[in-house]
Structures are given as C-alpha cells and as structure tokens.
C-alpha cells in the first residue's frame, strides 16, 4: 500500500538547544540520560497508599476485566489449541531463577537480598508476549460490545458462538487498526482475524520481518512504514478512523489495553499465595517491568498497588536509546515531550521498547504509583539473554531481559533507606515480556550475540 501521509506532519521537530539547556538545568539527570548513560531515576511524586489521588480507573474495573476473560474462556479454548488444556485460560508461570541469580551477581558485581523470580510472559500462549494481556483484551472487549449492542449475545450466553459463521460475517463489516513496533500488532492481528474483523497493522521500521510474515499468514493487512512508532500510530489512526466502522487500538492512550494488563495482578496474587510467597511490610515485593509506551508496566503496577499497596515497589526499565516514559515523568510533560525532542534517536534492538513518546493515559496513572525508572544498554540485554539461556534454559527476546538488572540498581540506591525498607526477605520479580514466537534462527542470533559479550 502507498504511504499517503505527509511526513512533515508527523516528524518530531525537537527542542532548540536553548530549550534543552534550560530543561537540563532544571533536571540535571537529563544530562546522563541524553548522553545515553544507564541511569536510575527515583520518582519523588510517588504517593503513599492513602494519599493517592482519584485515578481514572478503580479496583472494580480490574475485577470486571477479569470477568470478561472468564466469559470468553470457552471461545478461546475452542479457537486456540494452545489453551485447550487450560480451559481457555491465558496465563504464564512465575519461576524461581536460582541458578541465574549467582551468575548475575557475579558478572554485574552486586548482591541480591532476597529471592529472584521470573514472571514468564514470554510463554504466554498464542501471542508469545505480554501483549496477549492488553491486546487480546481490547479486541475481545470491542467484539463483545458490538455483539451485545446488536443483540447477538447476552453476557451469560454461550461465547463459543463468537466462532460461528454468523458472528464472523457480522464482524466482517468492521475494521480494526493498530500501530505497532511488532508484538502489539501480532496480538491484535491474531485475535481480530480469528473473530473475522478486517484488521490492518501499521508497523514501524524496527518491526521484525517474521512478525510481518506471520501476520499476513494469519490474514491481517500489514502496512509498513520507514519511520518510527509514532509515525505508524499517526498514520494508522487517521486511516482507520476514516472508516465509519473503524476502530483504532491506540497504544498512546488506550484505557482498555491498560485494564487488560492490570488483570495480571489478580493472577500474580494467586500465584504468590500458591507458592507461599508473602507480601507485607517485612516481605516487600519489587517488580521490574520493561517499558515501551508504559501501558503494560503501568497496568500491572496499577493492579498490584490496588492489591498490595505500599508493600509493592514497581520500577520500569527502558533502553538508554528510548527513555520516553522516563523523560515524560521526570519533566512532568508526559506525552507532550519525546526522546527526539532531546536529540535521542530511539534506536534499540529491544523492539518492544522502541518508543519515543509515552502513553498519555498510562503515564497519568503511573506518575503517582511507580517507584522509579532505570535504563539499560542493548548489549546488556543480549548478555542477560544468553545467561538466562545457559543457566535456566529459558529463551526470551532481548526486551524481556531488561528487568533482571533491577535489583542491582535499586538495592544500591537511596530508595531503600528513604522508604526504610527491610530487604532481607525481599522478593524480586523480573517481568519477562516476550519471546516464544521468535523464530529459532533469530533466537540463535540473539544468543550468539550475547555469547560474544560473555567471552
Ligand atoms: C510491548 C512490550 C513491552 C512494553 O509494553 P508497553 O505497554 O509498550 O509499555 C515490553 N516488552 C515487550 C516484549 C513488549 O512487546
């Protein structure tokens, strides 16, 4: 398809040298950030539980979102063999990574007080990434809304009907669009095509070829862009909304994606209970969440804070070349500012995190809830990928390893003392966000690259 959008409309102009200098004077941390140095930022706007202002979502919204998943379970079970055994339930395991822990500590020269776990969303069925939570949820939510409004189903009806010819031909009248660096497009494309929607995925230059191929195979229309994620989103939004029956999944502002992610908290709580992992004042829980637009880490943080309050400490992690949420929250400008404004190129091999501008919806919530953000270099992502493979036999994509460095940054920082946290019995969970669909040949390249750094 021809690209019909005038590039000058979407190219980000950037701040003048004088403006940049004035921002840096106000926030000196911008200096190492723009120099692309790994940096830890602690959020001074974090609010204690009883002081959190009213948020645009509630705990009840999260429980309602979980109900939607339950209603669709029979449909999912029938549509996807991957979740037949789990009765249509899409969830990932929480794994202890005791063998990796000493290797990490030794290589990066630090000590992890407490235990280290991996929340293995790289294994999430069907989409192979954390986008199975937000992306699938938003498509299912939209499909349900249309079906209810048009009298095709009731909330207590048989949701296997969503696979029927009648439903499919109904959904064929509607189109869904999404802008994506890759994984979101995969999740939206797969679920939309399964339901019969006309789905178009607008992909940025850094999206991998195999993701485009897989989407086309599933029946999605793939529109490729030479520019970055913001450009793909901009164009996708315009084109999708030009169709009166068009629905755009907007990663830069979506409430539904956010809610879909938040349900992970309810699931994780159950897993923690099952594994006898306590969370209270003497047993703090640290979460390290790879961050792109901030939707998935924001939704999970929101959910966990609703359930555990001040005993949860959530840190986001971004590539040194794409610190969009970091700059947005540090300056307070949120989605009004981008990494390009500061001359940062947004070029990273962590394609799931290659985002130059944060989500407005997610950051407006995260600003009160997250403990901080740190950045990592791409080379470390590969190094940890190979370490994880060698020591735990777990294979993930580069983005997904970013959380593993969390304890190094956080335990040595002023955060622990400032909040008077007893870390002896701490639990650290690095959220592993993707990997299962990566073709073997690509995974081998990732692995070899990390191996070369370890040599
Ligand atoms: C999308 C994605 C993230 C980050 O999620 P956001 O909602 O963009 O912040 C992290 N890791 C992987 C593998 C992803 O695909």
Tab-separated table of C-alpha atoms in Angstrom, residues 57-211:
chain	number	residue	atom	x	y	z
A	57	UNK	CA	-9.850	3.527	36.954
A	58	UNK	CA	-10.847	1.587	40.033
A	59	UNK	CA	-10.179	-1.802	41.531
A	60	UNK	CA	-13.700	-2.809	40.463
A	61	UNK	CA	-12.794	-2.078	36.827
A	62	UNK	CA	-9.967	-4.582	37.154
A	63	UNK	CA	-12.263	-7.255	38.597
A	64	UNK	CA	-14.738	-6.598	35.784
A	65	UNK	CA	-11.977	-7.037	33.242
A	66	UNK	CA	-11.197	-10.430	34.762
A	67	UNK	CA	-14.879	-11.361	34.317
A	68	UNK	CA	-14.619	-10.657	30.599
A	69	UNK	CA	-11.741	-13.121	30.342
A	70	UNK	CA	-13.895	-15.721	32.068
A	71	UNK	CA	-16.792	-15.151	29.667
A	72	UNK	CA	-14.500	-15.609	26.686
A	73	UNK	CA	-12.680	-18.676	28.025
A	74	UNK	CA	-14.939	-21.172	26.175
A	75	UNK	CA	-14.372	-19.251	22.940
A	76	UNK	CA	-10.608	-19.134	23.465
A	77	UNK	CA	-10.468	-22.816	24.300
A	78	UNK	CA	-12.259	-23.712	21.099
A	79	UNK	CA	-10.413	-21.220	18.871
A	80	UNK	CA	-6.838	-21.912	20.017
A	81	UNK	CA	-5.419	-25.362	20.651
A	82	UNK	CA	-2.671	-23.713	22.766
A	83	UNK	CA	-5.173	-23.069	25.557
A	84	UNK	CA	-7.255	-26.198	25.276
A	85	UNK	CA	-5.565	-27.755	28.291
A	86	UNK	CA	-6.022	-24.658	30.444
A	87	UNK	CA	-9.733	-24.363	29.562
A	88	UNK	CA	-9.166	-21.161	27.644
A	89	UNK	CA	-7.220	-19.506	30.443
A	90	UNK	CA	-4.242	-17.454	29.202
A	91	UNK	CA	-1.577	-17.166	31.897
A	92	UNK	CA	2.163	-17.594	32.411
A	93	UNK	CA	4.160	-19.242	35.203
A	94	UNK	CA	6.136	-17.496	37.933
A	95	UNK	CA	9.542	-19.185	38.007
A	96	UNK	CA	12.295	-19.176	40.548
A	97	UNK	CA	15.614	-18.493	38.778
A	98	UNK	CA	18.055	-19.571	41.463
A	99	UNK	CA	20.673	-20.805	39.028
A	100	UNK	CA	20.867	-17.496	37.206
A	101	UNK	CA	20.991	-15.428	40.399
A	102	UNK	CA	24.628	-16.110	41.452
A	103	UNK	CA	25.782	-15.767	37.843
A	104	UNK	CA	24.131	-12.352	37.546
A	105	UNK	CA	25.519	-11.263	40.922
A	106	UNK	CA	28.992	-12.321	39.960
A	107	UNK	CA	29.001	-10.821	36.475
A	108	UNK	CA	27.476	-7.486	37.455
A	109	UNK	CA	29.153	-7.359	40.839
A	110	UNK	CA	26.253	-6.900	43.232
A	111	UNK	CA	24.204	-8.814	45.775
A	112	UNK	CA	20.537	-9.550	45.616
A	113	UNK	CA	18.984	-9.508	49.081
A	114	UNK	CA	16.083	-11.916	48.905
A	115	UNK	CA	14.830	-14.159	46.131
A	116	UNK	CA	14.734	-13.659	42.383
A	117	UNK	CA	11.861	-14.789	40.149
A	118	UNK	CA	10.898	-14.500	36.522
A	119	UNK	CA	7.296	-13.816	35.559
A	120	UNK	CA	7.363	-15.677	32.279
A	121	UNK	CA	5.108	-13.766	29.916
A	122	UNK	CA	7.471	-14.871	27.169
A	123	UNK	CA	5.451	-18.086	27.488
A	124	UNK	CA	2.002	-16.518	27.272
A	125	UNK	CA	0.074	-18.688	24.819
A	126	UNK	CA	-0.959	-17.583	21.316
A	127	UNK	CA	0.845	-14.208	21.222
A	128	UNK	CA	4.101	-15.200	22.937
A	129	UNK	CA	4.326	-11.878	24.717
A	130	UNK	CA	2.774	-9.649	27.349
A	131	UNK	CA	0.552	-8.229	24.575
A	132	UNK	CA	-1.649	-11.297	24.993
A	133	UNK	CA	-2.961	-9.479	28.071
A	134	UNK	CA	-3.687	-5.971	26.797
A	135	UNK	CA	-4.075	-6.583	23.079
A	136	UNK	CA	-6.351	-9.605	23.292
A	137	UNK	CA	-8.410	-7.943	25.997
A	138	UNK	CA	-9.107	-4.841	23.933
A	139	UNK	CA	-10.188	-6.819	20.853
A	140	UNK	CA	-12.418	-9.122	22.907
A	141	UNK	CA	-13.911	-6.150	24.719
A	142	UNK	CA	-14.752	-4.461	21.419
A	143	UNK	CA	-16.167	-7.646	19.895
A	144	UNK	CA	-18.342	-8.221	22.946
A	145	UNK	CA	-19.606	-4.648	22.905
A	146	UNK	CA	-20.621	-4.923	19.235
A	147	UNK	CA	-22.261	-8.304	19.763
A	148	UNK	CA	-24.241	-7.102	22.771
A	149	UNK	CA	-25.320	-3.835	21.142
A	150	UNK	CA	-26.539	-5.715	18.091
A	151	UNK	CA	-28.428	-8.325	20.062
A	152	UNK	CA	-26.208	-11.229	19.021
A	153	UNK	CA	-25.379	-12.344	22.547
A	154	UNK	CA	-26.012	-11.714	26.242
A	155	UNK	CA	-23.385	-11.662	28.992
A	156	UNK	CA	-24.487	-15.095	30.186
A	157	UNK	CA	-24.702	-16.527	26.658
A	158	UNK	CA	-22.618	-19.204	25.004
A	159	UNK	CA	-19.444	-17.424	23.873
A	160	UNK	CA	-18.435	-20.277	21.596
A	161	UNK	CA	-20.864	-18.533	19.236
A	162	UNK	CA	-18.123	-15.997	18.570
A	163	UNK	CA	-16.626	-18.646	16.299
A	164	UNK	CA	-19.814	-19.143	14.295
A	165	UNK	CA	-20.270	-18.072	10.670
A	166	UNK	CA	-22.987	-15.663	11.749
A	167	UNK	CA	-20.645	-13.796	14.071
A	168	UNK	CA	-17.768	-13.859	11.610
A	169	UNK	CA	-19.807	-12.352	8.808
A	170	UNK	CA	-21.119	-9.757	11.234
A	171	UNK	CA	-17.599	-8.733	12.286
A	172	UNK	CA	-16.510	-8.584	8.651
A	173	UNK	CA	-18.391	-5.286	8.395
A	174	UNK	CA	-15.979	-3.777	10.899
A	175	UNK	CA	-12.334	-2.900	10.688
A	176	UNK	CA	-9.701	-2.714	13.376
A	177	UNK	CA	-6.401	-0.872	13.041
A	178	UNK	CA	-3.311	-0.695	15.227
A	179	UNK	CA	0.111	0.940	15.069
A	180	UNK	CA	2.876	-1.284	16.369
A	181	UNK	CA	6.569	-1.985	16.702
A	182	UNK	CA	5.630	-5.670	16.405
A	183	UNK	CA	4.170	-7.505	19.354
A	184	UNK	CA	1.037	-5.430	19.807
A	185	UNK	CA	0.318	-5.831	16.109
A	186	UNK	CA	0.716	-9.589	16.470
A	187	UNK	CA	-1.752	-9.831	19.313
A	188	UNK	CA	-4.347	-7.504	17.759
A	189	UNK	CA	-3.908	-9.076	14.326
A	190	UNK	CA	-4.252	-12.659	15.516
A	191	UNK	CA	-7.314	-12.079	17.692
A	192	UNK	CA	-9.083	-9.737	15.254
A	193	UNK	CA	-8.561	-12.067	12.298
A	194	UNK	CA	-9.811	-15.033	14.345
A	195	UNK	CA	-13.051	-13.187	15.034
A	196	UNK	CA	-13.463	-12.163	11.381
A	197	UNK	CA	-12.622	-8.444	11.588
A	198	UNK	CA	-10.799	-6.673	8.782
A	199	UNK	CA	-7.580	-5.875	10.548
A	200	UNK	CA	-4.727	-3.620	9.473
A	201	UNK	CA	-1.442	-3.414	11.344
A	202	UNK	CA	0.646	-0.289	10.753
A	203	UNK	CA	4.226	-1.235	11.502
A	204	UNK	CA	7.263	0.864	12.238
A	205	UNK	CA	10.635	0.364	10.567
A	206	UNK	CA	12.011	-1.578	13.545
A	207	UNK	CA	9.310	-4.264	13.357
A	208	UNK	CA	10.854	-7.622	12.510
A	209	UNK	CA	10.184	-9.255	9.154
A	210	UNK	CA	8.975	-12.514	10.684
A	211	UNK	CA	6.268	-10.659	12.597
